[in-house]
Amino acid sequence: MKILALESSAKACSVCFTEDEFLIAESFENSGLTHSVTLLPMAQTLLSRCGVALQDVDVIAVAAGPGSFTGLRIGVSAAKGLGWALDKPCAKVSTLEAMAWNAAAVPGLLCPAMDARRSQVYNALFTSDGERLTRLTPDRAIGLEELAAELKKQEQVPLVFGDGGELCRDYLTGRGLKARLAPENLRHQHPWGVARAALDLARRGAL
């Protein structure tokens, strides 16, 4: 299955083209330009360099939140517009689940966290066996104190990542709990996770 994935939920903007689980091409930009200027040209250039026409794509996938309101609006509007024009399904996936897929090669408890200000994060918990994810909680806005109490009950040390990853790590370790901070390359949103989450939806017949 060929998937074009759009990620515009944060400051950076990125797109990728995949076939099943395989990443064929990715473009990432954090230049400060608005997503409305960069997103669709990035997608068109990427597909052109792959020798793929938009009509050859099977699914348009997009990170649908949580995240920046403006960025999400641009990404979802672009995906819906492409899907409608091409008569292709549009897969709107959780930003947090997409982030977890990017870290799914690391077995254990995964804790993506996006800073929601006021000592809160947007978060969901997942476990990974090194290949597949199991969701433990819904996406939610949760206070750091409440998240710490929840993680204290878990037997595994969480891997924290996202722009709230350092915030969570510092809060947890400051209260005597263990936490692993993901390396920089796994810490933020990337479009392969969006594509992988969409592929999971497609395989479950949920598009």
mmCIF file of C-alpha atoms in Angstrom, residues 35-199:
data_model
loop_
_atom_site.group_PDB
_atom_site.id
_atom_site.type_symbol
_atom_site.label_atom_id
_atom_site.label_comp_id
_atom_site.label_asym_id
_atom_site.label_seq_id
_atom_site.Cartn_x
_atom_site.Cartn_y
_atom_site.Cartn_z
ATOM 1 C CA HIS A 35 3.125 25.226 6.784
ATOM 2 C CA SER A 36 0.692 26.700 4.270
ATOM 3 C CA VAL A 37 3.720 27.716 2.184
ATOM 4 C CA THR A 38 5.809 24.559 2.580
ATOM 5 C CA LEU A 39 3.574 21.510 2.990
ATOM 6 C CA LEU A 40 2.055 20.865 -0.435
ATOM 7 C CA PRO A 41 5.157 21.921 -2.438
ATOM 8 C CA MET A 42 7.211 19.515 -0.288
ATOM 9 C CA ALA A 43 4.792 16.689 -1.044
ATOM 10 C CA GLN A 44 4.727 17.406 -4.780
ATOM 11 C CA THR A 45 8.524 17.646 -5.024
ATOM 12 C CA LEU A 46 9.031 14.473 -3.014
ATOM 13 C CA LEU A 47 6.674 12.416 -5.176
ATOM 14 C CA SER A 48 8.168 13.876 -8.357
ATOM 15 C CA ARG A 49 11.659 12.826 -7.297
ATOM 16 C CA CYS A 50 10.333 9.329 -6.630
ATOM 17 C CA GLY A 51 8.778 9.200 -10.098
ATOM 18 C CA VAL A 52 5.337 8.752 -8.533
ATOM 19 C CA ALA A 53 2.179 10.583 -9.555
ATOM 20 C CA LEU A 54 -0.332 11.681 -6.928
ATOM 21 C CA GLN A 55 -2.864 9.401 -8.604
ATOM 22 C CA ASP A 56 -0.638 6.405 -7.776
ATOM 23 C CA VAL A 57 -0.935 6.981 -4.024
ATOM 24 C CA ASP A 58 -3.428 4.697 -2.250
ATOM 25 C CA VAL A 59 -3.954 6.658 0.987
ATOM 26 C CA ILE A 60 -3.370 10.231 2.144
ATOM 27 C CA ALA A 61 -2.443 10.203 5.852
ATOM 28 C CA VAL A 62 -2.228 13.160 8.211
ATOM 29 C CA ALA A 63 -1.508 13.836 11.877
ATOM 30 C CA ALA A 64 -4.834 15.096 13.236
ATOM 31 C CA GLY A 65 -3.889 16.112 16.772
ATOM 32 C CA PRO A 66 -3.135 16.950 19.416
ATOM 33 C CA GLY A 67 -0.840 19.742 18.278
ATOM 34 C CA SER A 68 -0.703 23.283 16.983
ATOM 35 C CA PHE A 69 -4.206 24.388 15.964
ATOM 36 C CA THR A 70 -2.987 26.265 12.896
ATOM 37 C CA GLY A 71 -0.599 23.511 11.825
ATOM 38 C CA LEU A 72 -3.232 20.814 12.243
ATOM 39 C CA ARG A 73 -5.814 22.848 10.313
ATOM 40 C CA ILE A 74 -3.399 23.266 7.411
ATOM 41 C CA GLY A 75 -2.399 19.603 7.381
ATOM 42 C CA VAL A 76 -5.917 18.185 7.668
ATOM 43 C CA SER A 77 -7.257 20.610 5.050
ATOM 44 C CA ALA A 78 -4.476 19.655 2.645
ATOM 45 C CA ALA A 79 -5.057 15.939 3.173
ATOM 46 C CA LYS A 80 -8.822 16.218 2.769
ATOM 47 C CA GLY A 81 -8.377 18.336 -0.360
ATOM 48 C CA LEU A 82 -5.998 15.812 -1.924
ATOM 49 C CA GLY A 83 -8.208 12.898 -0.942
ATOM 50 C CA TRP A 84 -11.303 14.525 -2.421
ATOM 51 C CA ALA A 85 -9.575 15.578 -5.657
ATOM 52 C CA LEU A 86 -7.979 12.158 -6.192
ATOM 53 C CA ASP A 87 -10.890 10.095 -4.829
ATOM 54 C CA LYS A 88 -8.518 8.483 -2.317
ATOM 55 C CA PRO A 89 -9.151 7.643 1.349
ATOM 56 C CA CYS A 90 -7.832 10.119 3.903
ATOM 57 C CA ALA A 91 -6.512 8.662 7.177
ATOM 58 C CA LYS A 92 -6.525 11.061 10.130
ATOM 59 C CA VAL A 93 -4.328 9.600 12.857
ATOM 60 C CA SER A 94 -3.423 10.546 16.414
ATOM 61 C CA THR A 95 -0.251 12.605 16.607
ATOM 62 C CA LEU A 96 0.687 10.760 19.804
ATOM 63 C CA GLU A 97 0.178 7.339 18.225
ATOM 64 C CA ALA A 98 2.267 8.396 15.224
ATOM 65 C CA MET A 99 5.033 9.506 17.616
ATOM 66 C CA ALA A 100 4.834 6.140 19.363
ATOM 67 C CA TRP A 101 5.180 4.286 16.054
ATOM 68 C CA ASN A 102 8.401 6.215 15.427
ATOM 69 C CA ALA A 103 9.774 4.736 18.676
ATOM 70 C CA ALA A 104 8.178 1.290 18.358
ATOM 71 C CA ALA A 105 11.512 -0.435 17.688
ATOM 72 C CA VAL A 106 12.351 0.224 21.354
ATOM 73 C CA PRO A 107 10.610 -2.489 23.426
ATOM 74 C CA GLY A 108 8.866 -1.411 26.600
ATOM 75 C CA LEU A 109 6.632 1.366 27.900
ATOM 76 C CA LEU A 110 6.368 4.368 25.552
ATOM 77 C CA CYS A 111 5.293 7.768 26.864
ATOM 78 C CA PRO A 112 4.936 10.436 24.141
ATOM 79 C CA ALA A 113 4.321 13.854 25.648
ATOM 80 C CA MET A 114 3.602 17.234 24.095
ATOM 81 C CA ASP A 115 3.879 20.298 26.317
ATOM 82 C CA ALA A 116 0.384 21.644 27.033
ATOM 83 C CA ARG A 117 1.647 24.363 29.438
ATOM 84 C CA ARG A 118 0.528 24.888 33.049
ATOM 85 C CA SER A 119 2.275 21.659 34.190
ATOM 86 C CA GLN A 120 0.237 19.558 31.770
ATOM 87 C CA VAL A 121 1.106 17.447 28.744
ATOM 88 C CA TYR A 122 -0.843 15.878 25.924
ATOM 89 C CA ASN A 123 -0.071 12.217 26.405
ATOM 90 C CA ALA A 124 -0.982 8.608 25.806
ATOM 91 C CA LEU A 125 0.758 5.449 26.979
ATOM 92 C CA PHE A 126 1.696 2.527 24.765
ATOM 93 C CA THR A 127 3.725 -0.642 25.069
ATOM 94 C CA SER A 128 5.853 -2.039 22.255
ATOM 95 C CA ASP A 129 7.232 -5.523 21.701
ATOM 96 C CA GLY A 130 9.811 -4.062 19.322
ATOM 97 C CA GLU A 131 7.502 -4.292 16.313
ATOM 98 C CA ARG A 132 3.908 -3.570 17.269
ATOM 99 C CA LEU A 133 2.155 -1.150 19.600
ATOM 100 C CA THR A 134 -0.485 -1.784 22.231
ATOM 101 C CA ARG A 135 -2.363 1.306 23.387
ATOM 102 C CA LEU A 136 -2.837 1.539 27.164
ATOM 103 C CA THR A 137 -4.653 4.876 27.458
ATOM 104 C CA PRO A 138 -6.602 7.247 25.224
ATOM 105 C CA ASP A 139 -5.077 10.543 24.128
ATOM 106 C CA ARG A 140 -5.560 13.018 26.936
ATOM 107 C CA ALA A 141 -4.366 16.238 28.539
ATOM 108 C CA ILE A 142 -2.948 15.210 31.900
ATOM 109 C CA GLY A 143 -1.208 16.985 34.751
ATOM 110 C CA LEU A 144 2.376 15.960 35.502
ATOM 111 C CA GLU A 145 1.426 14.983 39.050
ATOM 112 C CA GLU A 146 -1.330 12.679 37.793
ATOM 113 C CA LEU A 147 0.951 11.194 35.108
ATOM 114 C CA ALA A 148 3.662 10.524 37.691
ATOM 115 C CA ALA A 149 1.145 8.718 39.917
ATOM 116 C CA GLU A 150 0.047 6.600 36.972
ATOM 117 C CA LEU A 151 3.589 5.735 35.890
ATOM 118 C CA LYS A 152 4.543 4.835 39.467
ATOM 119 C CA LYS A 153 2.184 1.845 39.148
ATOM 120 C CA GLN A 154 3.904 0.597 35.984
ATOM 121 C CA GLU A 155 6.588 -2.076 36.286
ATOM 122 C CA GLN A 156 8.536 -0.823 33.257
ATOM 123 C CA VAL A 157 10.648 2.338 33.071
ATOM 124 C CA PRO A 158 8.958 4.662 30.552
ATOM 125 C CA LEU A 159 10.691 5.996 27.463
ATOM 126 C CA VAL A 160 9.604 9.653 27.281
ATOM 127 C CA PHE A 161 9.764 11.751 24.118
ATOM 128 C CA GLY A 162 8.129 14.654 22.341
ATOM 129 C CA ASP A 163 8.572 18.352 23.092
ATOM 130 C CA GLY A 164 7.342 17.535 26.600
ATOM 131 C CA GLY A 165 9.802 14.675 27.018
ATOM 132 C CA GLU A 166 12.441 16.578 28.969
ATOM 133 C CA LEU A 167 9.746 18.177 31.112
ATOM 134 C CA CYS A 168 8.374 14.728 32.004
ATOM 135 C CA ARG A 169 11.810 13.221 32.599
ATOM 136 C CA ASP A 170 12.818 16.051 34.925
ATOM 137 C CA TYR A 171 9.517 15.936 36.822
ATOM 138 C CA LEU A 172 9.615 12.157 37.245
ATOM 139 C CA THR A 173 13.269 11.895 38.260
ATOM 140 C CA GLY A 174 12.821 14.855 40.613
ATOM 141 C CA ARG A 175 10.304 12.725 42.498
ATOM 142 C CA GLY A 176 12.451 9.618 42.635
ATOM 143 C CA LEU A 177 10.920 7.834 39.642
ATOM 144 C CA LYS A 178 12.925 6.413 36.773
ATOM 145 C CA ALA A 179 12.474 7.616 33.192
ATOM 146 C CA ARG A 180 14.460 7.275 29.984
ATOM 147 C CA LEU A 181 14.628 10.240 27.606
ATOM 148 C CA ALA A 182 14.635 9.154 23.968
ATOM 149 C CA PRO A 183 17.571 10.206 21.780
ATOM 150 C CA GLU A 184 17.075 13.384 19.778
ATOM 151 C CA ASN A 185 16.238 11.592 16.519
ATOM 152 C CA LEU A 186 13.261 9.835 18.161
ATOM 153 C CA ARG A 187 12.095 12.757 20.257
ATOM 154 C CA HIS A 188 9.892 14.674 17.831
ATOM 155 C CA GLN A 189 7.254 14.160 15.167
ATOM 156 C CA HIS A 190 8.192 12.511 11.879
ATOM 157 C CA PRO A 191 5.846 11.511 9.065
ATOM 158 C CA TRP A 192 6.810 7.813 8.923
ATOM 159 C CA GLY A 193 4.873 7.295 12.152
ATOM 160 C CA VAL A 194 1.839 8.950 10.545
ATOM 161 C CA ALA A 195 2.112 6.591 7.584
ATOM 162 C CA ARG A 196 2.576 3.552 9.848
ATOM 163 C CA ALA A 197 -0.456 4.426 11.953
ATOM 164 C CA ALA A 198 -2.493 4.859 8.753
ATOM 165 C CA LEU A 199 -1.289 1.489 7.467
#
